[in-house]
Amino acid sequence: MYEVNFNNPIRIHFIGIGGISMSGLAEILLKEGFQVSGSDAKRSDLTDHLEHLGAIIYTGQKPSNITDDIQLAVYTAAIHEDNPELQEIMKRKIPAISRAVLLGQLMKNYKTAVAVAGTHGKTTATSMLSQILLEANTDPTISVGGILKAIHGNIRVGSSETFVTEACEYTNSFLEFFPTVGIILNIEEDHLDFFKDIHDIRNSFHLFAKKLPKEGLLIINSSIEDYEELTQDLDCRVVTYGLDSSADYSAADITYDDSAKGSYTLMENGRASVPIQLGTTGEHNISNSLAVIAAAKELRIAVSDIQRGLLNFSGTDRRFEYKGKIGEVTIWDDYAHHPTEIAATLTTAKGCSHNQLWCIFQPHTYSRTKALLKDFAKALSLADQVILTDIFAARETDTLGISSLDLLEELKNLGVSCYYFSSFDEIENFVLQNCIHNDLLITMGAGDVVNIGNHLLGK
């Protein structure tokens, strides 16, 4: 396999450079002196930013984008063998590696490499830890799957020996990584277009944990079912966290303010430690913060910096993000696209002051919708009113015979007041006519559903 020499910058081409992770890697390489080009289906703020930094950006993917000076190509899991640029790369016998391989090779350059894994919460937990490290002036390099306000983007290139990144399990990407500290937030059924079942998923997380070196550390949520099966044969140290008091790091005296932001007493090995106040909302973020505290303590971060970082971290873009008000209706947005995430976000929203809770949900991928249909309906039933868009296909084509109408039927069977519209314009008109004083409206999903709220607010 091709090994990148980070001390000898070359010309690299990214197929799909506009993705949040690919753009981040491209930015790191640009700042390390590499020449970068890349293509994507359309331009975005991320590609414009890369172009400003010196990258060559192509709109659309075609063979002519592959020039003679390219020495390495990088592609994502969404790029298939019939991609015209990948075919041209193969034709010219230019070395090509996946995004995950490049990220894994980059991690080897750092004494401390923290990889945050889990079915949910990766972006938030990675961002939380990043905020703490910034508060402590540790000058970390950061790669996060969302926009972190503290760094005004998704990437930061530091000069220290600390690197923090997300570790995605899809297509077993995280098995290409080389962390010294691993975090496993949760393990649930997802990405069933790749994994066979939950046992297959658990096996991949086990393999991820086994990649940690003997002197490394695994931080794992004690609420994961039979988590000991994943840890019993590891060479590294294991630390647990969770809302269960038996975990090494847990929380007591949990309270929430009027905006659902949590506070608690940190418990270490069953003993009260220090008070923690969060700048983020919901029980799920109390859990995330415990994982982050365990990691920060491993990195020898002062307690005062940990407390300040957690208080100052207000979340990343599209994670229960306040968007604004239209009339007396409050609009929020959330990236949730799995039943557990949906339930966590809606539970948090129910803790905020409101009249009726409306959720505009955009299902993400046909395979996920089909596999978890009843779970989606159960999670969405926490809202008072549900509006469904068409399924956002992402990397898939419609071959499974599933649609949002199937989810609509499941919701109606549960007695939920729900609606389906085939266009965003119809949804916006319906909202303007039906959302009233003090209603709370959440746009939810991993696709472009965020545009509905933005349009309603005139953004």
XYZ file of C-alpha atoms in Angstrom:
459
model
C 0.000 0.000 0.000
C 1.180 3.522 -0.789
C 2.679 5.316 2.225
C 2.558 9.108 2.271
C 5.801 10.764 3.359
C 4.543 13.841 5.194
C 8.055 15.314 5.123
C 8.071 15.209 1.314
C 4.989 17.054 0.013
C 3.594 15.882 -3.332
C 0.610 16.644 -5.585
C -2.572 14.899 -4.366
C -6.015 14.787 -5.982
C -9.176 14.253 -3.881
C -12.166 12.617 -5.591
C -15.098 14.014 -3.607
C -13.179 16.852 -1.963
C -16.321 18.675 -0.805
C -17.177 16.174 1.947
C -16.661 17.329 5.519
C -13.866 14.832 6.213
C -12.192 14.977 2.795
C -12.103 18.771 2.857
C -10.545 18.635 6.316
C -7.776 16.276 5.205
C -7.161 18.419 2.130
C -6.782 21.497 4.337
C -4.283 19.739 6.615
C -2.181 18.729 3.609
C -2.334 22.224 2.103
C -1.009 23.655 5.348
C 1.735 21.001 5.356
C 2.940 22.185 1.946
C 1.223 19.649 -0.335
C -0.263 20.659 -3.675
C -3.945 19.753 -3.690
C -6.638 19.452 -6.308
C -10.063 17.899 -6.063
C -13.493 17.535 -7.548
C -17.071 17.363 -6.348
C -20.564 17.440 -7.778
C -21.110 21.044 -6.747
C -19.342 23.940 -5.096
C -19.842 24.762 -1.425
C -18.436 26.947 1.322
C -15.942 24.163 2.041
C -14.645 23.977 -1.533
C -14.511 27.783 -1.758
C -12.428 27.820 1.434
C -10.030 25.223 0.020
C -9.701 27.206 -3.201
C -8.855 30.283 -1.145
C -6.091 28.247 0.529
C -4.643 27.319 -2.870
C -6.390 24.130 -3.919
C -7.522 23.562 -7.513
C -11.245 22.758 -7.410
C -13.212 21.128 -10.227
C -17.007 21.086 -10.393
C -18.121 17.707 -11.689
C -16.030 14.563 -11.990
C -14.506 13.772 -15.349
C -11.311 12.177 -16.709
C -9.863 15.532 -17.816
C -9.536 16.552 -14.157
C -6.741 13.991 -13.807
C -3.600 15.841 -14.882
C -0.094 14.557 -15.481
C 1.375 16.025 -12.299
C -0.919 14.112 -9.898
C 1.146 11.676 -7.804
C -1.578 10.270 -5.523
C -5.365 10.105 -5.527
C -7.628 9.904 -2.478
C -11.245 8.730 -2.650
C -14.158 8.179 -0.252
C -16.318 5.134 0.393
C -18.979 6.754 -1.781
C -16.756 6.569 -4.882
C -17.402 3.425 -6.938
C -15.285 1.685 -9.561
C -17.273 3.254 -12.401
C -16.329 6.778 -11.307
C -14.718 8.453 -14.356
C -11.865 9.999 -12.372
C -11.069 6.787 -10.519
C -11.081 4.919 -13.831
C -8.643 7.453 -15.268
C -6.435 7.139 -12.187
C -6.336 3.361 -12.630
C -5.682 3.697 -16.357
C -2.674 5.903 -15.654
C -1.524 3.622 -12.813
C -1.449 6.508 -10.349
C -1.434 5.284 -6.715
C -4.813 5.628 -4.985
C -5.816 5.229 -1.350
C -9.049 5.695 0.569
C -9.772 8.647 2.837
C -9.560 6.334 5.854
C -6.099 5.071 4.881
C -4.816 8.634 4.495
C -6.254 9.646 7.864
C -4.747 6.574 9.493
C -1.313 7.364 8.060
C -1.625 10.948 9.276
C -2.346 9.738 12.818
C 1.008 7.962 12.956
C 2.741 11.362 13.039
C 1.361 12.196 16.492
C 2.454 10.963 19.908
C -1.147 11.152 21.128
C -3.912 10.327 18.639
C -7.465 10.266 19.980
C -10.129 8.530 17.863
C -13.785 8.950 18.845
C -15.994 6.072 17.657
C -19.627 5.115 18.134
C -22.898 4.824 16.281
C -23.946 8.275 17.539
C -22.368 11.350 19.064
C -18.951 11.239 17.377
C -19.019 14.812 16.129
C -20.282 16.237 19.404
C -17.851 14.304 21.614
C -14.900 15.095 19.322
C -15.884 18.766 19.380
C -16.311 18.760 23.167
C -12.833 17.332 23.669
C -11.414 19.765 21.118
C -12.940 22.708 23.013
C -11.295 21.531 26.231
C -7.908 21.128 24.555
C -8.211 24.620 23.103
C -9.157 26.067 26.491
C -6.031 24.400 27.897
C -3.861 25.931 25.127
C -2.525 22.522 24.066
C -2.438 23.536 20.363
C -4.009 20.304 18.999
C -4.638 19.255 15.436
C -8.373 18.635 15.048
C -10.466 16.878 12.394
C -14.181 16.936 13.157
C -17.242 16.007 11.105
C -19.033 19.281 11.687
C -18.414 22.995 11.990
C -16.908 23.800 15.391
C -17.440 27.449 16.309
C -14.209 27.676 18.292
C -12.141 27.031 15.167
C -14.624 28.484 12.652
C -14.569 25.275 10.644
C -14.006 21.540 10.749
C -10.223 21.444 10.828
C -7.386 22.922 12.828
C -3.690 22.333 12.245
C -1.718 22.644 15.474
C 1.945 22.247 16.289
C 1.672 19.911 19.280
C 1.871 16.125 19.401
C -1.898 15.763 19.923
C -4.381 14.830 17.193
C -8.141 14.395 17.701
C -10.495 12.919 15.122
C -13.731 11.057 14.600
C -13.581 7.350 13.767
C -16.439 6.197 11.545
C -17.310 2.503 11.401
C -18.959 2.589 7.956
C -17.115 0.235 5.551
C -14.795 -0.451 8.516
C -12.992 2.821 7.870
C -11.829 3.108 11.484
C -9.856 -0.124 11.152
C -7.370 1.845 9.074
C -6.631 4.150 12.021
C -3.776 4.092 14.531
C -5.051 5.727 17.726
C -3.341 5.762 21.103
C -6.604 6.668 22.852
C -9.877 5.210 21.611
C -13.385 6.170 22.708
C -16.463 4.016 22.042
C -19.620 5.990 22.780
C -22.245 3.390 21.818
C -22.844 0.454 19.482
C -26.186 0.007 17.730
C -27.593 -1.223 14.451
C -26.805 1.132 11.584
C -25.218 1.088 8.123
C -26.948 -2.205 7.390
C -26.185 -1.721 3.709
C -22.650 -2.738 4.734
C -22.876 -4.662 8.019
C -24.783 -7.948 8.250
C -26.262 -7.379 11.694
C -25.481 -6.080 15.185
C -23.032 -8.944 15.787
C -21.057 -7.906 12.709
C -21.047 -4.308 13.962
C -19.865 -5.337 17.452
C -17.076 -7.377 15.903
C -15.834 -4.318 13.995
C -15.802 -2.208 17.154
C -13.913 -5.013 18.903
C -11.313 -4.974 16.127
C -11.089 -1.191 16.465
C -10.396 -1.544 20.188
C -7.744 -4.211 19.549
C -5.786 -1.745 17.404
C -4.917 0.242 20.513
C -1.314 -0.348 21.637
C -0.412 -1.902 24.977
C 0.410 1.524 26.406
C -2.827 2.943 24.987
C -6.265 3.467 26.512
C -9.822 2.512 25.605
C -12.641 4.609 27.071
C -15.953 2.792 26.705
C -19.561 3.422 27.690
C -20.546 0.919 30.381
C -24.154 0.978 29.125
C -23.128 -0.885 25.965
C -24.651 -4.337 26.265
C -22.054 -6.912 27.376
C -19.260 -4.389 26.845
C -16.889 -6.761 28.639
C -16.993 -9.018 25.562
C -15.288 -6.193 23.688
C -12.646 -5.495 26.303
C -11.675 -8.797 27.935
C -8.833 -9.646 25.526
C -7.381 -6.154 25.033
C -3.745 -5.349 25.741
C -4.462 -1.704 26.557
C -5.943 -0.179 29.691
C -9.738 0.164 29.822
C -11.702 2.940 31.525
C -15.498 2.982 31.705
C -17.906 5.888 31.846
C -21.677 6.155 31.954
C -24.773 7.212 33.821
C -24.547 3.989 35.852
C -22.798 4.671 39.162
C -20.656 1.543 38.731
C -18.649 3.176 35.901
C -15.222 4.689 36.565
C -16.615 8.088 35.542
C -20.289 8.794 36.241
C -22.633 11.642 37.109
C -24.701 12.343 40.223
C -27.161 15.103 41.176
C -28.111 15.710 37.521
C -30.250 18.802 36.928
C -31.325 20.797 33.861
C -32.054 24.478 33.409
C -34.977 25.938 31.429
C -33.130 25.412 28.135
C -32.334 21.740 28.979
C -28.625 22.363 29.648
C -27.329 19.891 32.208
C -25.308 20.165 35.391
C -24.026 17.388 37.645
C -21.458 16.262 40.169
C -18.636 14.311 38.541
C -18.088 10.943 40.227
C -14.707 9.232 39.913
C -14.633 5.619 41.051
C -17.733 6.258 43.139
C -16.399 9.370 44.858
C -17.679 12.915 44.327
C -15.128 15.002 42.445
C -16.101 18.415 41.005
C -19.234 20.173 39.725
C -19.754 20.163 35.952
C -21.967 22.580 34.049
C -22.617 22.029 30.344
C -23.232 24.515 27.581
C -25.091 21.824 25.625
C -28.468 20.220 26.127
C -29.862 16.796 26.990
C -28.958 13.620 28.843
C -27.019 12.289 25.856
C -24.570 15.181 26.208
C -24.063 14.430 29.883
C -22.987 10.982 28.749
C -20.754 12.439 26.020
C -19.144 14.791 28.515
C -18.188 11.900 30.798
C -16.327 10.201 27.938
C -14.566 13.450 27.144
C -13.607 14.066 30.773
C -12.012 10.612 30.916
C -9.972 11.416 27.806
C -8.993 14.884 29.017
C -7.752 13.497 32.323
C -5.690 10.937 30.394
C -4.136 13.881 28.542
C -3.375 15.532 31.888
C -5.661 18.506 31.314
C -6.353 20.626 34.395
C -9.798 20.244 35.953
C -10.430 23.988 35.615
C -9.803 23.773 31.846
C -12.135 20.789 31.593
C -14.889 22.650 33.450
C -14.426 25.797 31.366
C -14.295 23.894 28.094
C -17.533 22.003 28.781
C -19.308 25.196 29.834
C -18.126 27.150 26.797
C -18.916 24.392 24.298
C -22.352 25.215 22.906
C -22.453 22.490 20.256
C -21.547 22.131 16.600
C -23.591 23.098 13.573
C -26.660 20.931 13.009
C -26.612 19.381 16.504
C -29.752 20.765 18.160
C -28.761 24.114 16.722
C -30.938 27.153 17.358
C -31.730 28.753 14.003
C -34.071 31.610 14.896
C -37.700 32.650 15.186
C -40.391 33.289 12.645
C -43.190 35.090 14.403
C -43.523 33.296 17.720
C -42.339 29.928 16.349
C -38.830 28.820 17.372
C -36.864 26.902 14.740
C -34.101 24.423 15.579
C -32.131 22.029 13.388
C -30.556 18.648 14.103
C -28.499 16.120 12.129
C -30.190 13.104 13.761
C -30.795 10.320 11.244
C -30.948 7.218 13.471
C -33.824 6.361 15.847
C -31.675 6.674 18.970
C -30.447 10.102 17.904
C -33.980 11.214 17.042
C -35.302 10.100 20.428
C -32.476 11.893 22.249
C -33.055 15.152 20.365
C -36.842 15.097 20.728
C -36.558 14.265 24.429
C -34.267 17.267 24.834
C -36.673 19.473 22.870
C -39.580 18.404 25.074
C -37.630 19.833 28.010
C -37.708 23.300 26.427
C -40.618 25.668 26.826
C -43.073 25.185 23.955
C -46.698 24.691 22.959
C -46.556 21.969 20.293
C -43.406 20.172 19.145
C -43.192 19.848 15.354
C -40.586 17.665 13.642
C -39.848 17.857 9.918
C -37.957 14.622 9.293
C -36.011 13.663 6.192
C -35.177 9.914 6.221
C -31.574 9.217 5.195
C -30.907 6.293 2.810
C -33.339 3.596 1.742
C -31.469 0.797 3.512
C -31.527 2.513 6.917
C -35.206 3.456 6.536
C -36.212 -0.084 5.611
C -34.136 -1.796 8.294
C -35.225 0.481 11.159
C -38.702 1.519 10.012
C -40.599 0.696 13.214
C -37.839 2.163 15.371
C -38.020 5.412 13.392
C -41.773 5.594 13.951
C -41.428 4.969 17.683
C -38.745 7.665 18.045
C -40.644 10.226 15.983
C -43.804 9.610 18.036
C -42.208 11.773 20.753
C -43.151 14.799 18.642
C -46.675 16.212 18.669
C -46.700 16.717 14.899
C -44.483 15.015 12.292
C -43.905 16.137 8.714
C -42.065 13.767 6.369
C -40.041 14.593 3.273
C -38.943 12.113 0.634
C -36.009 9.861 1.542
C -32.591 11.448 0.982
C -30.841 8.826 -1.138
C -27.221 9.845 -0.405
C -25.014 7.088 -1.839
C -27.920 4.723 -2.673
C -30.451 4.101 -5.421
C -34.069 3.141 -4.790
C -34.009 -0.646 -5.152
C -35.622 -1.682 -1.857
C -39.237 -0.683 -2.447
C -39.332 1.652 0.552
C -40.588 5.242 0.762
C -41.596 7.881 3.285
C -45.185 6.747 2.824
C -44.287 3.509 4.611
C -43.024 5.525 7.568
C -46.160 7.672 7.413
C -48.291 4.535 7.741
C -46.265 3.306 10.745
C -46.689 6.674 12.469
C -50.431 6.696 11.843
C -50.664 3.207 13.326
C -49.123 4.665 16.486
C -51.730 7.425 16.536
C -49.255 10.172 15.637
C -50.457 13.270 13.818
C -48.299 13.183 10.683
C -48.101 14.515 7.133
C -46.093 13.847 3.979
C -45.218 16.315 1.224
C -43.121 15.661 -1.864
C -41.552 19.130 -2.017
C -39.939 21.541 0.421
C -42.143 24.359 -0.915
C -45.275 22.466 0.145
C -43.803 21.857 3.594
C -42.884 25.514 4.054
C -46.398 26.659 3.073
C -47.958 24.106 5.444
C -45.728 25.248 8.316
C -46.554 28.908 7.745
C -50.259 28.091 7.909
C -50.214 25.683 10.855
C -47.369 26.455 13.278
C -48.611 28.948 15.857
C -47.563 30.933 18.928
C -44.857 29.262 21.028
C -44.603 26.146 18.846
C -41.154 24.573 18.517
C -40.151 23.360 15.043
C -37.183 21.045 14.404
C -35.844 20.224 10.957
C -34.134 16.858 11.281
C -31.994 14.581 9.122
C -28.556 14.180 7.546
C -29.576 15.486 4.131
C -30.622 18.963 2.976
C -33.701 19.336 5.202
C -31.890 22.175 6.990
C -32.712 24.319 3.956
C -36.384 24.397 4.974
C -35.682 26.249 8.212
C -33.128 28.493 6.540
C -35.641 29.431 3.838
C -38.398 30.098 6.357
C -36.024 32.422 8.213
C -34.943 34.136 5.001
C -31.361 32.874 5.233
